[in-house]
mmCIF file of C-alpha atoms in Angstrom:
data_model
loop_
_atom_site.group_PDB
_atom_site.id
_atom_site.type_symbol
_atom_site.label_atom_id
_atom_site.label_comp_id
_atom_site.label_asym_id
_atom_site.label_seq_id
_atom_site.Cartn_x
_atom_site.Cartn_y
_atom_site.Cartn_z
ATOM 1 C CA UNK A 1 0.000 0.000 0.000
ATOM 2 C CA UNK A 2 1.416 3.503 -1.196
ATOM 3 C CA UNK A 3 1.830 6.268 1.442
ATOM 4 C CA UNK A 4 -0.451 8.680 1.146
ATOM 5 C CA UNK A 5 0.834 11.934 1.712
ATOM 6 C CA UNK A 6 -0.324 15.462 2.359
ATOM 7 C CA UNK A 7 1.677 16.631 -0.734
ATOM 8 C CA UNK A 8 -0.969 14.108 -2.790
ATOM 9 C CA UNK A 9 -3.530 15.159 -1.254
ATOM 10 C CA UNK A 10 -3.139 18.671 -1.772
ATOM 11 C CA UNK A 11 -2.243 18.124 -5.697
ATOM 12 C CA UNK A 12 -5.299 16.087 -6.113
ATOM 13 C CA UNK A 13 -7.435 18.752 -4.238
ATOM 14 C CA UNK A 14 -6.031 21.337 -6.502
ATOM 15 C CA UNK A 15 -6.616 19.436 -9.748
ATOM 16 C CA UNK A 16 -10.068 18.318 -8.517
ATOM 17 C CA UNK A 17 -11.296 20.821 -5.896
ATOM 18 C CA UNK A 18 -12.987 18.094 -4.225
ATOM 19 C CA UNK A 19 -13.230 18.184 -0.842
ATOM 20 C CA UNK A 20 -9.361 16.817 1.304
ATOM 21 C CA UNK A 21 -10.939 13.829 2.968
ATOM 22 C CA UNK A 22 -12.527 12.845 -0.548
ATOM 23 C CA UNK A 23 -9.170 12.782 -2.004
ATOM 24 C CA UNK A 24 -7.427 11.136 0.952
ATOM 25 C CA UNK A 25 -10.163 8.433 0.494
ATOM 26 C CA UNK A 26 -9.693 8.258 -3.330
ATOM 27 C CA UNK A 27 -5.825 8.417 -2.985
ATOM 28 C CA UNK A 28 -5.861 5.481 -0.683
ATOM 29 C CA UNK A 29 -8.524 3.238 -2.974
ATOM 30 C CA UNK A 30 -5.956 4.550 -6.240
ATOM 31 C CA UNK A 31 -3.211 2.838 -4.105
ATOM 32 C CA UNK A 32 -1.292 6.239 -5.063
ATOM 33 C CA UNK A 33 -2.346 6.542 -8.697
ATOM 34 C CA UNK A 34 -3.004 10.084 -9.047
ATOM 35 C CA UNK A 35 -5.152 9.433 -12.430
ATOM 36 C CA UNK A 36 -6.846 6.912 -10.971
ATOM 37 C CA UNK A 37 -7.386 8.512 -8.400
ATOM 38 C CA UNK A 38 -8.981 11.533 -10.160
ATOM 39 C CA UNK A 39 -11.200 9.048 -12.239
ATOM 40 C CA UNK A 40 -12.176 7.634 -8.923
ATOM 41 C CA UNK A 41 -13.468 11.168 -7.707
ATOM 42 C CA UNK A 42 -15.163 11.972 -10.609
ATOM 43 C CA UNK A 43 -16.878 8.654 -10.182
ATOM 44 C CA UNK A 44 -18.056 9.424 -6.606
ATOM 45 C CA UNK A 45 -18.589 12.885 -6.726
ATOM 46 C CA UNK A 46 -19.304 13.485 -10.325
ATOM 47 C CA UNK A 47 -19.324 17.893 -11.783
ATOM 48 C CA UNK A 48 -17.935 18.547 -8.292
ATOM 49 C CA UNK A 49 -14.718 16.600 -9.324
ATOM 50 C CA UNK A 50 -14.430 17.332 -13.084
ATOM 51 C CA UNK A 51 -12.407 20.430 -13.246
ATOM 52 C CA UNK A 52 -9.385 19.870 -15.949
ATOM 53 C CA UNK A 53 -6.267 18.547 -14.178
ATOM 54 C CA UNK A 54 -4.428 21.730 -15.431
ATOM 55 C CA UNK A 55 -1.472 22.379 -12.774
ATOM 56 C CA UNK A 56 1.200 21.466 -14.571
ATOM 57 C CA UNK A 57 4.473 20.517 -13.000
ATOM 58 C CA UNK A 58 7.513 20.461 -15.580
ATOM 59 C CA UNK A 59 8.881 23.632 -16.534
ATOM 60 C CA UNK A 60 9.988 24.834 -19.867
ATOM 61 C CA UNK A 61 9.314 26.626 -22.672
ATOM 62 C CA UNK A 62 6.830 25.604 -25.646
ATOM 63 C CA UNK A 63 7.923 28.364 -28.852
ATOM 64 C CA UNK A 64 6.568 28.187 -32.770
ATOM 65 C CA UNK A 65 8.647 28.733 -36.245
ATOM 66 C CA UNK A 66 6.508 29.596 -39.102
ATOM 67 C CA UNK A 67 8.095 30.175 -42.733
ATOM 68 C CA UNK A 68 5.370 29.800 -45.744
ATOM 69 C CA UNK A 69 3.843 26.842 -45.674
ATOM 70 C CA UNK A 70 6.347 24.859 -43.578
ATOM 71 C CA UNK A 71 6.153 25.550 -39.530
ATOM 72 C CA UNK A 72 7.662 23.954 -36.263
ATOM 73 C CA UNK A 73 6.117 23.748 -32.899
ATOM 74 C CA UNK A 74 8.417 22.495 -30.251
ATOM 75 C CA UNK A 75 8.627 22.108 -26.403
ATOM 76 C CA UNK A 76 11.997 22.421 -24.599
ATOM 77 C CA UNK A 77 12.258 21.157 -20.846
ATOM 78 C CA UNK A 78 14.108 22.881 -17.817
ATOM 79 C CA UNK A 79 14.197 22.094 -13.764
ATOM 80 C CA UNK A 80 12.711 25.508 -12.442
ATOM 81 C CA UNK A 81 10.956 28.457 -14.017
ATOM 82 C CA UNK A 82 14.347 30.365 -13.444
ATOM 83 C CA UNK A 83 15.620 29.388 -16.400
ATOM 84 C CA UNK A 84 12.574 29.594 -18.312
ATOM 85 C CA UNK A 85 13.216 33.446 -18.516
ATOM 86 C CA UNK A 86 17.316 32.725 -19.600
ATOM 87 C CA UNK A 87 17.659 34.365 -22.948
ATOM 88 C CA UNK A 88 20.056 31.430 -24.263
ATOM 89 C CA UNK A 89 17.522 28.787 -22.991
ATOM 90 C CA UNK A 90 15.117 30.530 -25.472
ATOM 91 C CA UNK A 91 17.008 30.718 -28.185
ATOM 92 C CA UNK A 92 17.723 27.491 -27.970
ATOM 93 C CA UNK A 93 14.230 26.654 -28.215
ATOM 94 C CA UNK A 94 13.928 29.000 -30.491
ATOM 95 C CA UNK A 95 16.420 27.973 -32.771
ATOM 96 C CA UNK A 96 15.512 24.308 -32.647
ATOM 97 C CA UNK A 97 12.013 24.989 -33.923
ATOM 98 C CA UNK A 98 13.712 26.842 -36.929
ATOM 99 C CA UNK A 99 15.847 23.634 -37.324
ATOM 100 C CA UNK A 100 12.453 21.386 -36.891
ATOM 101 C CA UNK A 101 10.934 23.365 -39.813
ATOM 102 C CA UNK A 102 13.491 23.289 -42.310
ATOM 103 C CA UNK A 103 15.660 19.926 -42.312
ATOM 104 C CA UNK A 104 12.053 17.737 -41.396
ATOM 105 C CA UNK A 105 13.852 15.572 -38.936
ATOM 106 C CA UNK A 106 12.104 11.871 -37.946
ATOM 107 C CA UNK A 107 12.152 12.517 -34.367
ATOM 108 C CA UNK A 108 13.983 14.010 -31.676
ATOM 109 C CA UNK A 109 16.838 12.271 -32.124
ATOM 110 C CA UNK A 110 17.195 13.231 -35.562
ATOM 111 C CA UNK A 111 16.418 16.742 -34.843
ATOM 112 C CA UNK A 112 19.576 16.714 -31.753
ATOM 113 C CA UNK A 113 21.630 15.533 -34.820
ATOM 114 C CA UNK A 114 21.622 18.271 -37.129
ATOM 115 C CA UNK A 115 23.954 20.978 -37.000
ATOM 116 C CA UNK A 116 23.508 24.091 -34.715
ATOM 117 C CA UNK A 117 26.798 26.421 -35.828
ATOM 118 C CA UNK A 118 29.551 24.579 -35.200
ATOM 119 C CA UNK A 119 27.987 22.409 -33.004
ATOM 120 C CA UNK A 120 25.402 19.597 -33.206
ATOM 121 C CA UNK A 121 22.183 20.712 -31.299
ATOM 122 C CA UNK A 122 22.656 17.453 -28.526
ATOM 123 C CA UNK A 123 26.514 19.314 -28.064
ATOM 124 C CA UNK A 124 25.124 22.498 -28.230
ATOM 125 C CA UNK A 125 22.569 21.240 -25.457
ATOM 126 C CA UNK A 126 25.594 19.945 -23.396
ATOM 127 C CA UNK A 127 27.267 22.978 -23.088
ATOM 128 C CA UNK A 128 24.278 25.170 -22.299
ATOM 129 C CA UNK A 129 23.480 22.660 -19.607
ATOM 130 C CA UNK A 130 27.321 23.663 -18.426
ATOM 131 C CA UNK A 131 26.680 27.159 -18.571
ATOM 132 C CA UNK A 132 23.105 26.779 -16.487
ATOM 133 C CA UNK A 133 23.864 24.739 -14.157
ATOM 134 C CA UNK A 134 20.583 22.975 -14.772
ATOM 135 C CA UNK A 135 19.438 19.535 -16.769
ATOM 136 C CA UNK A 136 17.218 20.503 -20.307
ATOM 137 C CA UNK A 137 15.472 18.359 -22.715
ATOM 138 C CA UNK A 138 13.967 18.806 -26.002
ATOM 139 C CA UNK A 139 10.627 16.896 -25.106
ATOM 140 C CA UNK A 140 8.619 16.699 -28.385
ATOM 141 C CA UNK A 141 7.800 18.976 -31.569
ATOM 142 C CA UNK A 142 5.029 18.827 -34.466
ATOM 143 C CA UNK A 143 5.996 20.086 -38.302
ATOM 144 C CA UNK A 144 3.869 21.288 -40.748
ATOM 145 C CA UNK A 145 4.175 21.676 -44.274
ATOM 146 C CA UNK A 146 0.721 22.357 -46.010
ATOM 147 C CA UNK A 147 -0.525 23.964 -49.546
ATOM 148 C CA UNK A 148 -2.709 26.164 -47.337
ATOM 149 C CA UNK A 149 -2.338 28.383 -44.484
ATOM 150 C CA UNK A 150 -0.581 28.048 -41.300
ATOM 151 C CA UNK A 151 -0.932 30.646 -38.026
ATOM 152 C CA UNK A 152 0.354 30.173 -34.571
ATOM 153 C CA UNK A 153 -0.348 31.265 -30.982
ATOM 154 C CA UNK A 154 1.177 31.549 -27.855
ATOM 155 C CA UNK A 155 -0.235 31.998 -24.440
ATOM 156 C CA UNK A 156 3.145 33.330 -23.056
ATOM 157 C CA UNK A 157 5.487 30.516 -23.220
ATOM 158 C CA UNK A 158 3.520 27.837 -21.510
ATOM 159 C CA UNK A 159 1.033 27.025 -24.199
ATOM 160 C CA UNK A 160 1.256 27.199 -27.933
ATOM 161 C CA UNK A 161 -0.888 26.222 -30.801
ATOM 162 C CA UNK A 162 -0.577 25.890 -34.611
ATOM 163 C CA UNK A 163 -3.187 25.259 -37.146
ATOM 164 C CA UNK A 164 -3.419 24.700 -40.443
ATOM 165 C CA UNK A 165 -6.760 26.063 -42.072
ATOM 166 C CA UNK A 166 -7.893 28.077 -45.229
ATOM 167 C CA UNK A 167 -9.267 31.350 -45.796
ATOM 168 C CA UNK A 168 -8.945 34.532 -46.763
ATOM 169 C CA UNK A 169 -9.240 36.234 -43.992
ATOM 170 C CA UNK A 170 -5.682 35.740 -41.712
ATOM 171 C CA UNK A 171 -7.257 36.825 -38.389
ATOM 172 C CA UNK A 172 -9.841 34.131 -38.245
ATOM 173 C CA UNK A 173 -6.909 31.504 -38.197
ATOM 174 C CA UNK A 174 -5.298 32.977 -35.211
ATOM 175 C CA UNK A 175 -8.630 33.531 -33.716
ATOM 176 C CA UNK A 176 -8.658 29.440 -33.852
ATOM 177 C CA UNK A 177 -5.848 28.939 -32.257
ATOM 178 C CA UNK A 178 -6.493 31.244 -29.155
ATOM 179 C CA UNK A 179 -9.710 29.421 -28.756
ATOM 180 C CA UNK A 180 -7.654 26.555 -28.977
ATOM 181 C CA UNK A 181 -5.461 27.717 -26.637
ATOM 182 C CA UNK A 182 -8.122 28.557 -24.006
ATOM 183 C CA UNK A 183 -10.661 25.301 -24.386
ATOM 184 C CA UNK A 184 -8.048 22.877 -25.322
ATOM 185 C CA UNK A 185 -9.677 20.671 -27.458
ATOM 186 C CA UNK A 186 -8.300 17.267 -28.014
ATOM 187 C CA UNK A 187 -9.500 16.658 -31.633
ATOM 188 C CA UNK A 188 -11.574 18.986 -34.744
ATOM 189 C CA UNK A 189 -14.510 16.854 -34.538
ATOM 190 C CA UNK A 190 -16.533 14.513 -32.420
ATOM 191 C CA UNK A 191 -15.703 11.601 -34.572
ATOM 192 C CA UNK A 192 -11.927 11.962 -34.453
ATOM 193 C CA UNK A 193 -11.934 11.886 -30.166
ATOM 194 C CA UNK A 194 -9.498 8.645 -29.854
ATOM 195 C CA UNK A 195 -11.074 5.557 -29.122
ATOM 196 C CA UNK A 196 -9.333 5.070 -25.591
ATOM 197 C CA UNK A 197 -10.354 8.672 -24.163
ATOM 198 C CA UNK A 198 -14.268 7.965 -25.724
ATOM 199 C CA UNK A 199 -13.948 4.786 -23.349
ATOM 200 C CA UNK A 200 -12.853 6.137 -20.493
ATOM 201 C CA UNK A 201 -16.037 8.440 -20.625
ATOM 202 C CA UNK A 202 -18.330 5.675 -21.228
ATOM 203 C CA UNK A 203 -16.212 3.991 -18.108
ATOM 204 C CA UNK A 204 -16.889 6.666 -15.552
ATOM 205 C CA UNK A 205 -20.444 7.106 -16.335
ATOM 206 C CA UNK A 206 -21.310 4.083 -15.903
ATOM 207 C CA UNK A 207 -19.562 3.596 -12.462
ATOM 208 C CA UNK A 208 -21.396 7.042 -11.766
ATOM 209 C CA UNK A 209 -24.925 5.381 -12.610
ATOM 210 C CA UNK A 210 -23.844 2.138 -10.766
ATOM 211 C CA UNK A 211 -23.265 4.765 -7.649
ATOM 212 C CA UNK A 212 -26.547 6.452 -7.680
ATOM 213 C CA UNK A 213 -28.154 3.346 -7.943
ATOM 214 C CA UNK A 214 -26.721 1.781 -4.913
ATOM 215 C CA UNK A 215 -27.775 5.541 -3.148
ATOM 216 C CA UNK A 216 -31.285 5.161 -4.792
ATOM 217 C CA UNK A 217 -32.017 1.577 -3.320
ATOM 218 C CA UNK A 218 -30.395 2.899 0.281
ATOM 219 C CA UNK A 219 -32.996 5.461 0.380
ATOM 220 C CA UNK A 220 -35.784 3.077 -0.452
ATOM 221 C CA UNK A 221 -36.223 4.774 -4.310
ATOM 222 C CA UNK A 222 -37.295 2.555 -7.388
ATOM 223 C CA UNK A 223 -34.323 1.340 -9.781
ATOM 224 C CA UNK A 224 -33.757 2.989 -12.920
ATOM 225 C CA UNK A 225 -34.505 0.381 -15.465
ATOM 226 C CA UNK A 226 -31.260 -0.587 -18.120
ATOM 227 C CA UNK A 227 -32.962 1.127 -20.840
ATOM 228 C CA UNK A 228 -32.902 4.364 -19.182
ATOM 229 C CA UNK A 229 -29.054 4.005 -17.525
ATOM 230 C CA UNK A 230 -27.657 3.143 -20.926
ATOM 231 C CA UNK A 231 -29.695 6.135 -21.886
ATOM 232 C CA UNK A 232 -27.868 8.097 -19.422
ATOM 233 C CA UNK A 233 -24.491 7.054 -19.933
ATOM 234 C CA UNK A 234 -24.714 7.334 -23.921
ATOM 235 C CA UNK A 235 -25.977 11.161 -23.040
ATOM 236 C CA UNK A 236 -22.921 10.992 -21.236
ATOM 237 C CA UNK A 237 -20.694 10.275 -23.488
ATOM 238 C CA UNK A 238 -22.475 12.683 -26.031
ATOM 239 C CA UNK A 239 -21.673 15.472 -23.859
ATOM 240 C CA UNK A 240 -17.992 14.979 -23.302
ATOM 241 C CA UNK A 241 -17.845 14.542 -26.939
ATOM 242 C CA UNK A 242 -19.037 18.137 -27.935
ATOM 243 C CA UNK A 243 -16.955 19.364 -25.250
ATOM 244 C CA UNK A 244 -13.279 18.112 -26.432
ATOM 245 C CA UNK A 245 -14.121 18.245 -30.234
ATOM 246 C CA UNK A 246 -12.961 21.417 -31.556
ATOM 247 C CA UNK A 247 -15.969 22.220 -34.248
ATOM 248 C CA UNK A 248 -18.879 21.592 -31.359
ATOM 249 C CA UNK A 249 -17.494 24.007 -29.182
ATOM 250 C CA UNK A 250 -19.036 27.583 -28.274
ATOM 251 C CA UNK A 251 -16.336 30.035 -29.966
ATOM 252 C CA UNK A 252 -14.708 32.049 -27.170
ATOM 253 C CA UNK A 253 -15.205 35.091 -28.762
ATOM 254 C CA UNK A 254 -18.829 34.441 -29.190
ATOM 255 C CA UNK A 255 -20.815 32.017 -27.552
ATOM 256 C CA UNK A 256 -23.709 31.978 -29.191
ATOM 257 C CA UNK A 257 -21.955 30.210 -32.335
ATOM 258 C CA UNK A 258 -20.165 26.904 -32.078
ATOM 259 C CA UNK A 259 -16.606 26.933 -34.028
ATOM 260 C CA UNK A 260 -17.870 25.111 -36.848
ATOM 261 C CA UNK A 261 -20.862 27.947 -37.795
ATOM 262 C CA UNK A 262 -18.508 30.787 -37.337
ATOM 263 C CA UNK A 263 -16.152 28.996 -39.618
ATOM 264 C CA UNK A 264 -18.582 28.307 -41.984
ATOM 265 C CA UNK A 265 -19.575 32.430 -41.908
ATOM 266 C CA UNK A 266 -16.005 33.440 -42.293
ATOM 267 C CA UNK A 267 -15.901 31.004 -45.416
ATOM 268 C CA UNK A 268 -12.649 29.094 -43.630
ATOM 269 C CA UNK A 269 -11.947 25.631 -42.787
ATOM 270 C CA UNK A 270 -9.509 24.332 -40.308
ATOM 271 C CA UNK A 271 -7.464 21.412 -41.543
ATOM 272 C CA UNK A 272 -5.685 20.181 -38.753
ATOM 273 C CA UNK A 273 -4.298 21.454 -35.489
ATOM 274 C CA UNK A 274 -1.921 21.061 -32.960
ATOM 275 C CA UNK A 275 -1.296 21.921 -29.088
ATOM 276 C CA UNK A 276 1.518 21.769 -26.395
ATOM 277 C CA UNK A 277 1.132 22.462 -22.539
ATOM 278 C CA UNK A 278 4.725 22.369 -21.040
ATOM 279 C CA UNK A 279 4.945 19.790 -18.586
ATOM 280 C CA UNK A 280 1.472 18.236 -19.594
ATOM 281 C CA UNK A 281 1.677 14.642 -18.291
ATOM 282 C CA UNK A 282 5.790 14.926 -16.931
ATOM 283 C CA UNK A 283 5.385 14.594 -12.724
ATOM 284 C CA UNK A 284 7.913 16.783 -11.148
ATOM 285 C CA UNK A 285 9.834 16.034 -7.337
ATOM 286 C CA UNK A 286 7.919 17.892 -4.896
ATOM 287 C CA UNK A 287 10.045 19.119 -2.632
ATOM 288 C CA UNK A 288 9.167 19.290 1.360
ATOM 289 C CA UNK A 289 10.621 22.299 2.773
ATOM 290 C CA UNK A 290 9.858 20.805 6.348
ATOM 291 C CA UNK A 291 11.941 17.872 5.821
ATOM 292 C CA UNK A 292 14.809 19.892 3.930
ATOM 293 C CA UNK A 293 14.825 22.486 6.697
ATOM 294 C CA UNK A 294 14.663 19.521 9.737
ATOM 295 C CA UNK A 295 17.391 17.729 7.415
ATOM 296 C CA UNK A 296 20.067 21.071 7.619
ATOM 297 C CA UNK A 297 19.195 22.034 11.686
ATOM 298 C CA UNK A 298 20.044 18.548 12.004
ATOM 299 C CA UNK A 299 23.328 18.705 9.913
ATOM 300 C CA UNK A 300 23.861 21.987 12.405
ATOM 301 C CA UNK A 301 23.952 20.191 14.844
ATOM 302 C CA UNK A 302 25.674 17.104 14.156
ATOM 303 C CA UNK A 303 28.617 19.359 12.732
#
């Protein structure tokens, strides 16, 4: 059985803002597993535990290159938000988006390969690491190369978007990708939501009907017959669909049009997009000031 501690806790409470002994209790059923953990609340406690797990841990920088019809998204990783603000840590990023863009490497490997001056980028990386004093990665990037359009936004450096659409009109494209941006969808339409996350959905409302059915029969109420559960889960699932799909959202800058009709006024169409949190999914040591503090008074004394 994991330890449970009040550092978990307080993450899950913060991703969740369900209630501390809620996520004490889910923490301890997860065995640990923050994820599960969260599922578990949202299970038990349903809206009240569905805010988007959005504190991020990792730091870094995520930064765009856009030439023509070829662009580079990227997302560099650092230890602390120090560095985030060095100007040669953003150049670097900077300049390995440019590199992303125009040579088309495979992968990151590839990418680490090429030439950066004199240097390869991975030596290049080595000896800004020197300088620092502090370990970076290059984490992932996305290239483009389309016969349309391509725009690019970034929410300072912590989230950026690119998108590939078509139109004649340039600000509708970068009004896209600050919608993107702020509703982070995970695909353009309902029927491209990957298989796996459309399951997990259909997974947690049906442990949610399960639960108020166990409540129902506790306080003596009449069972919901299967017809009308499945009924509830597939509305469900229909929901969380128009939520995450890109084109079924209400457009940020006017919510009484989904994304798809104020596309269709502005006479554009968005191919395909693309979006980077830094840190999204990386866990990051917490640190215990308590202990670190107790640790030194203790080296105090012992010296």
């Amino acid at each position: 059985m994991a330890a449970i501690t009040a550092a978990m806790v307080g993450e899950l409470r913060a991703k969740t803002d369900a209630p501390m002994m809620e996520c004490k209790k889910a923490l301890t059923e997860a065995d640990g597993d923050m994820t599960k953990a969260e599922d578990i609340l949202r299970v038990k406690l349903g809206s009240k535990a569905s805010k988007a797990a959005s504190r991020i841990t990792a730091e870094g920088v995520v930064t765009t290159y856009i030439v023509g019809n070829v662009g580079a998204m990227i997302e560099v990783n650092c230890e602390t938000d120090f560095v985030t603000k060095n100007d040669d840590f953003i150049a670097f990023a900077n300049a390995c988006a440019k590199l992303a863009a125009e040579n088309n490497p495979a992968d990151v490997s590839a990418l680490s390969a090429l030439p950066m001056g004199e240097q390869t980028v991975e030596e290049f990386r080595s000896a800004l690491i020197g300088r620092v004093g502090e370990n970076m990665s290059i984490r992932r990037f996305v290239r483009f190369e389309t016969p349309v359009k391509l725009t690019s936004y970034l929410h300072g450096t912590r989230i950026g978007v690119m998108v590939e659409f078509d139109g004649a009109d340039e600000q509708v494209g970068k009004d896209v990708a600050m919608h993107i941006a702020a509703m982070k969808p995970v695909s353009l339409s309902s029927d491209q939501v990957p298989a796996e996350l459309i399951e997990k959905e259909r997974s947690i409302a049906s442990q949610k009907a399960a639960e108020d059915a166990v409540k129902a029969q506790a306080d003596g109420k009449a069972p919901q017959s299967a017809e009308i559960v499945a009924r509830r889960v597939d509305g469900s699932v229909q929901k969380y669909l128009k939520e995450v799909s890109l084109f079924n959202q209400s457009f940020v800058k006017n919510d009484k049009q989904t994304v798809e009709q104020m596309l269709k006024a502005a006479n554009t169409s968005v191919k395909s997009f693309a979006m980077y949190v830094v840190g999204e999914g990386i866990e990051k040591k917490q640190d215990d000031f308590a202990a670190e503090v107790a640790a030194q008074v203790a080296a105090a004394k012992q010296a």
